[in-house]
Short mmCIF file of C-alpha atoms in Angstrom, two decimals:
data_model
loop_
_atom_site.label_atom_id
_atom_site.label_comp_id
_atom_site.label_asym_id
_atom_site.label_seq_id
_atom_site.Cartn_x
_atom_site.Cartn_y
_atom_site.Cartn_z
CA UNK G 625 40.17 55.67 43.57
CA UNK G 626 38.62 52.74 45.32
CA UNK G 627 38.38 49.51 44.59
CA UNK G 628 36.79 46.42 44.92
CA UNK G 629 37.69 42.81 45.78
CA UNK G 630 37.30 41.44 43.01
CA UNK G 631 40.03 40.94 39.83
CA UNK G 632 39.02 42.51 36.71
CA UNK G 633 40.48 41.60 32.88
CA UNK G 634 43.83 41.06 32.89
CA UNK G 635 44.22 40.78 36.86
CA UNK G 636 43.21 44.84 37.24
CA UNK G 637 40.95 45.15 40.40
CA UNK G 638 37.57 46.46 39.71
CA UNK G 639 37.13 50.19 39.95
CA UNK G 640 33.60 50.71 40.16
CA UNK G 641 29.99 49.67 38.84
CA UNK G 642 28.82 51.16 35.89
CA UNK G 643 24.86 50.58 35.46
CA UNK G 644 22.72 50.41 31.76
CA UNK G 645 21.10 53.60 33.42
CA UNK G 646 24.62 55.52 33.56
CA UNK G 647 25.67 53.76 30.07
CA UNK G 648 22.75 55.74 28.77
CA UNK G 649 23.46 58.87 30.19
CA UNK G 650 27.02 58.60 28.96
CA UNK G 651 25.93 58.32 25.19
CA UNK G 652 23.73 60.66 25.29
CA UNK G 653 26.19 63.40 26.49
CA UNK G 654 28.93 62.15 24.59
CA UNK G 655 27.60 61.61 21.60
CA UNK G 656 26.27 65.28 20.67
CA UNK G 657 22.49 63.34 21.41
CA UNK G 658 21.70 65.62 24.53
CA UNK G 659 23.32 68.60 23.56
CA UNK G 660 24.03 69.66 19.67
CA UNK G 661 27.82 70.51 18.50
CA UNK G 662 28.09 73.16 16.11
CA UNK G 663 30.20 71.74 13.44
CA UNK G 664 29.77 68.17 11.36
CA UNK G 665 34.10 68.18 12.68
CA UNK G 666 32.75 68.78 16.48
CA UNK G 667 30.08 65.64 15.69
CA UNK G 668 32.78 63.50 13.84
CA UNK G 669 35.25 64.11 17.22
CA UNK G 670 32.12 63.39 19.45
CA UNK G 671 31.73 59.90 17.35
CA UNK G 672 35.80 59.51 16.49
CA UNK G 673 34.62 58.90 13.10
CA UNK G 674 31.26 59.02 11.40
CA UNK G 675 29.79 55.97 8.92
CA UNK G 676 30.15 56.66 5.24
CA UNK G 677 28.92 53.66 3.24
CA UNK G 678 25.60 54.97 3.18
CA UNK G 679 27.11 58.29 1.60
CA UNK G 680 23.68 60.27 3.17
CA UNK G 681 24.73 58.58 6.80
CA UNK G 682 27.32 61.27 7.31
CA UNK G 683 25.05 64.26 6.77
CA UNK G 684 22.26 62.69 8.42
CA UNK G 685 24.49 61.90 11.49
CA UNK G 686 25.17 65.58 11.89
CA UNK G 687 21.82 66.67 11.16
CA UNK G 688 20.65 64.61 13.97
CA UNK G 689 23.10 66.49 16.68
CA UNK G 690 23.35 70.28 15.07
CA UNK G 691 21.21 72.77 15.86
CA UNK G 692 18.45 73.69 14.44
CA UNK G 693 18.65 76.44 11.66
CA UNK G 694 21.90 75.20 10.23
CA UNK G 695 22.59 74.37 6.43
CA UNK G 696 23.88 70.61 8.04
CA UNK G 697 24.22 69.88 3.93
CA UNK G 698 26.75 72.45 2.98
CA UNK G 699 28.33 72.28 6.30
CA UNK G 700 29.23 68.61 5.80
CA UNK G 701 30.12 69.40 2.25
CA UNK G 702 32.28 72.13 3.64
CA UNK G 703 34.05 69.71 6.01
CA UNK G 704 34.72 67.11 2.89
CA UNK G 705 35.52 68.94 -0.23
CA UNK G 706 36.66 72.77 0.81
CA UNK G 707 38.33 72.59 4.16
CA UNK G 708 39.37 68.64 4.24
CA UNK G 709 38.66 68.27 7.54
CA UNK G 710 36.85 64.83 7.55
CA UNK G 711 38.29 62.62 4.80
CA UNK G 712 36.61 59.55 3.89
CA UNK G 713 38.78 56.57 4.77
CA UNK G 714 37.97 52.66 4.55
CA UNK G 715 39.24 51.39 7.91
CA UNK G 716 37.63 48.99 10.62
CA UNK G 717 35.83 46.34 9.49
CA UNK G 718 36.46 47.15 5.98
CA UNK G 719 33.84 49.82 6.46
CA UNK G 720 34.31 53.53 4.67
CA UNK G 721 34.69 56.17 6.88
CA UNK G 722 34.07 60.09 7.68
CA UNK G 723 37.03 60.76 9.57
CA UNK G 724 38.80 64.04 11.65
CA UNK G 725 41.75 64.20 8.82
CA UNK G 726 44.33 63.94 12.01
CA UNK G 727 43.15 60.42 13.10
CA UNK G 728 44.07 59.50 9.12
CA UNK G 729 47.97 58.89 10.68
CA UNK G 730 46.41 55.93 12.93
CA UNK G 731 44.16 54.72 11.00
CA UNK G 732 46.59 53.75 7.90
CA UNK G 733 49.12 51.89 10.20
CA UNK G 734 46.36 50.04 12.08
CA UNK G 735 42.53 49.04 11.30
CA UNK G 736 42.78 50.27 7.74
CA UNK G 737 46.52 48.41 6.75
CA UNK G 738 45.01 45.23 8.31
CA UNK G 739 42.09 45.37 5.66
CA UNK G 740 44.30 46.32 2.80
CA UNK G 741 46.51 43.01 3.87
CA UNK G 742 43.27 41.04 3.70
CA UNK G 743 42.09 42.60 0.65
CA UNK G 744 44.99 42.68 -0.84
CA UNK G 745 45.92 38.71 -0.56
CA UNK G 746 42.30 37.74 -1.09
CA UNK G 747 42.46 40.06 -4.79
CA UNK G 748 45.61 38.72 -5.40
CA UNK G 749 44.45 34.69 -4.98
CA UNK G 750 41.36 35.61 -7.19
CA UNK G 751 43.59 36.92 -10.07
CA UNK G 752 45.74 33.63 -9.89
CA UNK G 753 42.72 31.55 -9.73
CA UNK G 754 41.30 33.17 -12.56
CA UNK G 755 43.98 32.42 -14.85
CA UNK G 756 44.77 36.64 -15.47
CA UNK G 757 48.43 36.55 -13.85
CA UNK G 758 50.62 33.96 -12.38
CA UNK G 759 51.56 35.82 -9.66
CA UNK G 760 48.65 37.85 -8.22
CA UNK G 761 50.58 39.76 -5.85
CA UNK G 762 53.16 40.94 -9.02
CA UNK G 763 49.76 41.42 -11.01
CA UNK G 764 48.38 43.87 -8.41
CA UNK G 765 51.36 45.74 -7.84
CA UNK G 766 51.17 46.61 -11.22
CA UNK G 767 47.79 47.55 -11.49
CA UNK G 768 48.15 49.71 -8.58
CA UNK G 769 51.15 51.42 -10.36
CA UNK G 770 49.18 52.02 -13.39
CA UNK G 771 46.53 53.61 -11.75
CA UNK G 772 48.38 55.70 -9.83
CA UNK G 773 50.15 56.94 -13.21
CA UNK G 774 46.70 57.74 -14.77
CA UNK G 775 45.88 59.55 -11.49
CA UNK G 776 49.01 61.41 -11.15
CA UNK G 777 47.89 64.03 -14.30
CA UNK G 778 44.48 64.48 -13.60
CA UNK G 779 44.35 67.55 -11.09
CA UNK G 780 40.62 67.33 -10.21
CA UNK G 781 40.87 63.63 -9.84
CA UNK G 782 38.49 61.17 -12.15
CA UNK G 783 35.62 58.94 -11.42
CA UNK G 784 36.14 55.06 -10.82
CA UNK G 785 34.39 54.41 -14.56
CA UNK G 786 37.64 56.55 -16.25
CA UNK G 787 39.67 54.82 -14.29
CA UNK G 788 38.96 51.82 -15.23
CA UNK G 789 39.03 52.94 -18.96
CA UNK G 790 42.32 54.65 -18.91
CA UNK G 791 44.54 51.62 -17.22
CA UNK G 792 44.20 48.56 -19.43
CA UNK G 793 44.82 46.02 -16.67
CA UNK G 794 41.29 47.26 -14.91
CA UNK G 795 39.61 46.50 -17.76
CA UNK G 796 38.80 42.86 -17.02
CA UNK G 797 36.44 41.19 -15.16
CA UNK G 798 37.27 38.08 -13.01
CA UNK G 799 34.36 35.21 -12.20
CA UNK G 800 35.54 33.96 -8.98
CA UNK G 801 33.50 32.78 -6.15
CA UNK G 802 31.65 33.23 -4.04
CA UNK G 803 30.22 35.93 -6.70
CA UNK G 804 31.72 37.80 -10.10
CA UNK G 805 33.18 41.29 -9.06
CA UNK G 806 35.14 44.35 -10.68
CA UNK G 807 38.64 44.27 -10.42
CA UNK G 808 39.02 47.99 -11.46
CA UNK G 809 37.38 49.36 -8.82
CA UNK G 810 38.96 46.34 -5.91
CA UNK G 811 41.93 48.12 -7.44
CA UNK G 812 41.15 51.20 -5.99
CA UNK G 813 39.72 50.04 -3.05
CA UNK G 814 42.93 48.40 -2.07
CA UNK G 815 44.69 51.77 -2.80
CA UNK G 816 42.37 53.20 -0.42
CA UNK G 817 43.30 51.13 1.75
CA UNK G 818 46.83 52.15 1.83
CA UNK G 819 46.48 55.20 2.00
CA UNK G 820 47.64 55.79 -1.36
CA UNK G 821 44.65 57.57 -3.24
CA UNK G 822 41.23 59.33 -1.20
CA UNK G 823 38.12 60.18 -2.33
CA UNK G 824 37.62 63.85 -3.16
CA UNK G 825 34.57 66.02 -4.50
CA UNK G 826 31.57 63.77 -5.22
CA UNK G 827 29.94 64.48 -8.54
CA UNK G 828 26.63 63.13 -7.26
CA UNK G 829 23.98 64.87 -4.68
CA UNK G 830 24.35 64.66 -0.87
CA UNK G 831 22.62 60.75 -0.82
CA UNK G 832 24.65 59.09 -3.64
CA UNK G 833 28.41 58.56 -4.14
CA UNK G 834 30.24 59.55 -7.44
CA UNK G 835 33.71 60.63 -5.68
CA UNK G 836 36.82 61.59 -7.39
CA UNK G 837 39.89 59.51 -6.62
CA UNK G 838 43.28 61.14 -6.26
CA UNK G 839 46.82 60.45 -4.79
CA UNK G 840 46.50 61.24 -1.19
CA UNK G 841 48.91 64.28 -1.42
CA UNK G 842 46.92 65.84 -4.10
CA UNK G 843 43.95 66.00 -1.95
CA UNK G 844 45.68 66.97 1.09
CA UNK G 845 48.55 69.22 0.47
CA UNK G 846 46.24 72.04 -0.29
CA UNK G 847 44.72 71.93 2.86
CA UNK G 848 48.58 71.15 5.08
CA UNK G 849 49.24 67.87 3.81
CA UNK G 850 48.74 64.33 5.50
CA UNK G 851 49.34 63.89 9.40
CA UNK G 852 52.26 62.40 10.51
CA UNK G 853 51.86 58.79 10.35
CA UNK G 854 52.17 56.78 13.52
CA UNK G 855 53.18 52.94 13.93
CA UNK G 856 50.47 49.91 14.32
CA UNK G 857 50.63 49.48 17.91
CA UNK G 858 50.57 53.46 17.89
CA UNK G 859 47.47 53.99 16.10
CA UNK G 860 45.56 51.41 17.51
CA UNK G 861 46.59 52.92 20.95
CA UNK G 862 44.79 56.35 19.56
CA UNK G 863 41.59 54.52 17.82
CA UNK G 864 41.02 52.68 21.52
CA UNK G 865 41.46 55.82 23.38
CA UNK G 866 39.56 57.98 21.32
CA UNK G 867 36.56 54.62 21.47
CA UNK G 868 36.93 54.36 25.00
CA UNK G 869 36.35 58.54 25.63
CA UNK G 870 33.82 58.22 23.19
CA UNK G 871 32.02 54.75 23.97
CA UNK G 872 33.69 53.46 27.08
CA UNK G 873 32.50 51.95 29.21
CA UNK G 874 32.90 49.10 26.86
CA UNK G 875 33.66 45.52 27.32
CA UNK G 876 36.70 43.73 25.58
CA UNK G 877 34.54 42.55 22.89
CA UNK G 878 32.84 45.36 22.42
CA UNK G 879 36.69 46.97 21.85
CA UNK G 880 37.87 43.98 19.72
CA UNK G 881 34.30 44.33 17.24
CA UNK G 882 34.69 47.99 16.33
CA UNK G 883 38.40 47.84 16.03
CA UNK G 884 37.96 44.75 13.52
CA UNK G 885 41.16 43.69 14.80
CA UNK G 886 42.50 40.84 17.24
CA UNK G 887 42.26 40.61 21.06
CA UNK G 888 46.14 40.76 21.02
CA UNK G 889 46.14 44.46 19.49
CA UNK G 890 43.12 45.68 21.71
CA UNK G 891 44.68 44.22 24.90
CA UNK G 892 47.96 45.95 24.07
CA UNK G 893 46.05 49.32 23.79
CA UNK G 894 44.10 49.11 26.48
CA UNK G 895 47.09 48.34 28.85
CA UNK G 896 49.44 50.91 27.39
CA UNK G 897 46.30 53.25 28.12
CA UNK G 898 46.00 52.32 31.46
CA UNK G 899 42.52 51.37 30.95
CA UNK G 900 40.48 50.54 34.34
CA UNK G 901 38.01 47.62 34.83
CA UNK G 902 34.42 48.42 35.96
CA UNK G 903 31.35 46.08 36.35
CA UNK G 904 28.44 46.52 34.25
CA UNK G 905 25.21 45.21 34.57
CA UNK G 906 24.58 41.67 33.19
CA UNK G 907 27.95 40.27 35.35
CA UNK G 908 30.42 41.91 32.30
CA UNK G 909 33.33 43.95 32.91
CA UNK G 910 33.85 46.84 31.22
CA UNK G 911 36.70 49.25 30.29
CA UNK G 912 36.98 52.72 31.10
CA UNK G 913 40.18 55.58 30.61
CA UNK G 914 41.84 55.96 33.49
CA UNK G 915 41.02 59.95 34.37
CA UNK G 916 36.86 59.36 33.38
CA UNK G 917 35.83 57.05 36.10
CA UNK G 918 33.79 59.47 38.21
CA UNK G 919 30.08 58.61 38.05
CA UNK G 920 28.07 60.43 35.00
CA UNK G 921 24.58 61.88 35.75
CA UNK G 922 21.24 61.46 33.96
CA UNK G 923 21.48 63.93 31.18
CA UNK G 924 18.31 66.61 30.46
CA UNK G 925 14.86 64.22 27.99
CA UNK G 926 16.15 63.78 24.38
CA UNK G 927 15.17 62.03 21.52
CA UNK G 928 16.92 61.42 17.59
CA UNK G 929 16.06 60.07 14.35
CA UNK G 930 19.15 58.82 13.45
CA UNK G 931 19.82 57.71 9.81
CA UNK G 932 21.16 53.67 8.60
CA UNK G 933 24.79 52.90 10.34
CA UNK G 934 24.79 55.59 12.47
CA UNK G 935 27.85 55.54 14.60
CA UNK G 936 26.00 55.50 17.97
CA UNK G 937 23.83 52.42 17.00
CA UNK G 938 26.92 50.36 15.64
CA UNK G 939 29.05 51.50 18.52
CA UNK G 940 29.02 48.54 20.57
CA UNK G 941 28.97 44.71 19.66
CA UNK G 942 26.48 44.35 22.92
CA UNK G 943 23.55 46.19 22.17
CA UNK G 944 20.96 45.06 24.52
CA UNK G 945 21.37 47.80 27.40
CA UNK G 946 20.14 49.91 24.83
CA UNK G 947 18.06 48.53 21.81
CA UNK G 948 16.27 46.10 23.90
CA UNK G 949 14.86 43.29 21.85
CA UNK G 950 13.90 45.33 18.74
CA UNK G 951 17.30 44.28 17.18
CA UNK G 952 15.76 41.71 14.86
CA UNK G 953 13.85 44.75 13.71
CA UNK G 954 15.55 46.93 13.02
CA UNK G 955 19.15 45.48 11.39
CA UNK G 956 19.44 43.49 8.63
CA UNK G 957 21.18 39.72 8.51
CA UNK G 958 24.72 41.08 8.61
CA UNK G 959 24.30 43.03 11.90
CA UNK G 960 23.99 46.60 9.78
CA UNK G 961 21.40 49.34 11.19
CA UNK G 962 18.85 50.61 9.68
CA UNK G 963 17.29 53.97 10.44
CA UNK G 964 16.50 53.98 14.20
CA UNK G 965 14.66 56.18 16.79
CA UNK G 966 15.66 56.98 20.21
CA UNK G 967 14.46 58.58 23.49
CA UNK G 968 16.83 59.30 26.18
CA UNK G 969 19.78 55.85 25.46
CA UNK G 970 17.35 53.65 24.56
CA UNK G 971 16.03 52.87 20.80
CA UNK G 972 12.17 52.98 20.80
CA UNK G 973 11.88 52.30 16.78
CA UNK G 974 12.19 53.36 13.42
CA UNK G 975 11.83 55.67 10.11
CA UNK G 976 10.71 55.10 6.94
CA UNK G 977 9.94 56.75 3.92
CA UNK G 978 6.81 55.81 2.34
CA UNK G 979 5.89 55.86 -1.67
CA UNK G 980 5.55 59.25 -1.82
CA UNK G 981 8.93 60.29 -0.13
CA UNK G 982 6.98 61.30 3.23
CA UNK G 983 8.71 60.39 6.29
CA UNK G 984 7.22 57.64 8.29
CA UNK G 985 7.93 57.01 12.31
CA UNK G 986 7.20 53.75 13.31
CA UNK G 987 7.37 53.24 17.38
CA UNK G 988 7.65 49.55 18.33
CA UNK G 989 7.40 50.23 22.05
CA UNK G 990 5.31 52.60 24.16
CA UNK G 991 6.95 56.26 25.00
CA UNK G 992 5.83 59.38 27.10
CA UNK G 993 3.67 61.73 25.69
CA UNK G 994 6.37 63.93 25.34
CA UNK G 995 9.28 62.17 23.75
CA UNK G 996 6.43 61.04 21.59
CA UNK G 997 5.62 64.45 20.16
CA UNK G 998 9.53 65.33 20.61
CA UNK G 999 9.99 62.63 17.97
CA UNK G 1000 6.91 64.04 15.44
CA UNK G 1001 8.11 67.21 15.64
CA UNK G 1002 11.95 65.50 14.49
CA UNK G 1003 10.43 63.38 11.75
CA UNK G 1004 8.63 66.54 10.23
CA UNK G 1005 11.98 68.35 10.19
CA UNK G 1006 13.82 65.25 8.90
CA UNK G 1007 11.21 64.64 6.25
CA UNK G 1008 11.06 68.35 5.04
CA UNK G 1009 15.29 67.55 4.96
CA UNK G 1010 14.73 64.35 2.87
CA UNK G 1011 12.25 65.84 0.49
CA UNK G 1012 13.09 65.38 -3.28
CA UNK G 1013 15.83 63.32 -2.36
CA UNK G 1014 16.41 59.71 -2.82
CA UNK G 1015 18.78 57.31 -0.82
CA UNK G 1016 21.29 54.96 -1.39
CA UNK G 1017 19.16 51.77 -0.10
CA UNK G 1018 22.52 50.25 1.00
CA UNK G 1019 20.50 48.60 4.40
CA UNK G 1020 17.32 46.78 3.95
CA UNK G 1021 15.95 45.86 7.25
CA UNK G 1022 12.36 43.50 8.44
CA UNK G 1023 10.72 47.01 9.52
CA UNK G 1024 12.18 48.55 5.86
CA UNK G 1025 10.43 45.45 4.01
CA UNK G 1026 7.32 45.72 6.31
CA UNK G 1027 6.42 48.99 5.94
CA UNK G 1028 7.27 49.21 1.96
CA UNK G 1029 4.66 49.05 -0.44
CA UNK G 1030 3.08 46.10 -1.22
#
């Protein structure tokens, strides 16, 4: 393995140069863009976990890298409420989750027990400030025990509205800034968190979210019970390798952004990994595993609609090497994605849906012929998908408000 002159991150010598053109090869392969997977669990592996806070995201994430001819609803409604095979988890960044149910043992120790400590303290500050305990912490540990109670004898689970009218100590509302908000269902969020309750069967269609709650063992036991469950430093180890196969290469921010954790925890992964320092273009160094260093080659013309938070959009905190300048555009003020289209790495616009439900493509810069029809032909299968349905409208983006009517 040769190497250059020059000291990478953390005094590692410089492997290799890794340019935008190779970057976009690489995500394209990896990510099931290229070439479809056959199962919404083969996509979720390709992506290490899918986005589920637009509830439609996850289906539409598979749609966009199955093949054609498949039932992409009931297979990701297969993989969620029959087999249990991607379990919806709220983890980095406080964002919910479609995840492979074995990376559920590093993501509880890790990015989704640093977000229940956060949550947990912030809920617990509001409650004292509010005047309903004085002791927050005392106050929430009793909530969550009440909760759990009320969950433990309901088999098929219940809805966040009956739990909040079966435990008495959900059934207040505190007016705290920076804006009034539910303590039920912060409640259950926080036993989320934990790892303590899941969401099971969803009561609503494919594109809203009514889920069940339930202790964690109820859900999973019937399908072999939780993974084992491995330490912090362990499972952030597994959510940086499984990035870095998936993503890499990726620089240290880029790591430190998706994890939602510190620099401290990423660096620790990436040097028990072994991760190697390449250059990218733009005079960054980036982070590779140790056995994927060899050079990636163009992969064959492709082009996606992919739906609002798609994993391969929000994969990276730099985004430039492959959404150009359209990023204003296309996400909203918090740095969330809305619907975006792509042709071979690079994003070349967006989707909308226009007053009657009809799918509208909306290229913001110029593309081949080709990828061009490639991308009419998608948005007439995609519409004839979306028809009769209606979505969340968790992302509102400048193209969104553009292109509504009025």
């Amino acid at each position: 393995m040769a190497t250059s002159g020059r000291d990478g991150a953390q005094g590692r010598p410089v492997v290799r140069h890794v340019d935008d053109d190779e970057r976009r090869a690489r995500l394209g392969v990896r990510h099931a863009l290229a070439a479809p997977r056959a199962t919404p669990e083969e996509v979720a592996v390709a992506l290490v976990v899918l986005h589920a806070t637009d509830p439609g995201s996850v289906h539409l994430s598979c749609w966009a890298r199955m093949p054609d001819g498949v039932d992409v609803v009931a297979e990701v409604d297969r993989a969620l409420a029959t087999d249990r095979t991607l379990v919806k988890q709220l983890a980095m960044r406080r964002t919910l989750f479609a995840a492979p149910r074995d990376l559920l043992g590093a993501l509880w120790p890790s990015a989704a027990a640093r977000v229940a400590r956060t949550e947990g303290l912030r809920m617990a500050q509001d409650v004292e400030r509010a005047g309903l305990a004085d002791d927050g912490q005392v106050w929430l540990g009793r909530a969550r025990a009440a909760v759990l109670a009320a969950l433990a004898d309901e088999p098929d689970g219940l809805l966040a509205l009956q739990v909040r009218q079966r435990v008495p100590e959900l059934q207040v509302r505190l007016d705290v800034a920076p804006s009034a908000s539910w303590t039920g269902s912060r409640v259950l969020t926080h036993l989320g968190a934990t790892g303590d309750v899941l969401r099971g069967r969803n009561e609503g269609g494919w594109r809203t979210s009514r889920p069940r709650w339930l202790p964690t063992a109820a859900w999973l036991d019937p399908v072999g019970g939780p993974p084992p469950v491995l330490d912090a430093a362990a499972g952030y180890r597994e959510l940086v390798r499984r990035w870095l196969a998936a993503f890499g290469p990726g620089t240290e921010e880029d790591v430190v952004w998706w994890l939602g954790a510190t620099k401290a925890a990423a660096r620790q992964a990436l040097d028990e990994l072994g991760a190697v320092v390449v250059t990218l273009d733009g005079d960054r160094l980036g982070w590779l595993l140790p056995d994927d260093v060899d050079p990636v080659g163009a992969a064959d013309p492709w082009v996606a609609l992919l739906p609002v938070l798609d994993p391969t959009v929000m994969g990276w905190k730099g985004r430039g090497w492959y959404l150009g300048d359209l990023g204003p555009q296309l996400f909203d003020r918090n740095g969330n994605a809305g619907p975006t289209a792509w042709v071979d790495g690079r994003v070349v616009g967006g989707w909308t849906r226009g007053p009657s439900g009809e799918l509208r493509l909306h290229l913001l810069v110029p593309v081949a012929d080709d990828a061009r029809r490639g991308l009419v032909a998608q948005a007439e299968r995609l519409g004839a998908l979306l028809e009769g349905t209606e979505g969340s409208g968790v992302i509102t983006t400048p193209l969104g408000r553009a292109a509504a009517p009025g």
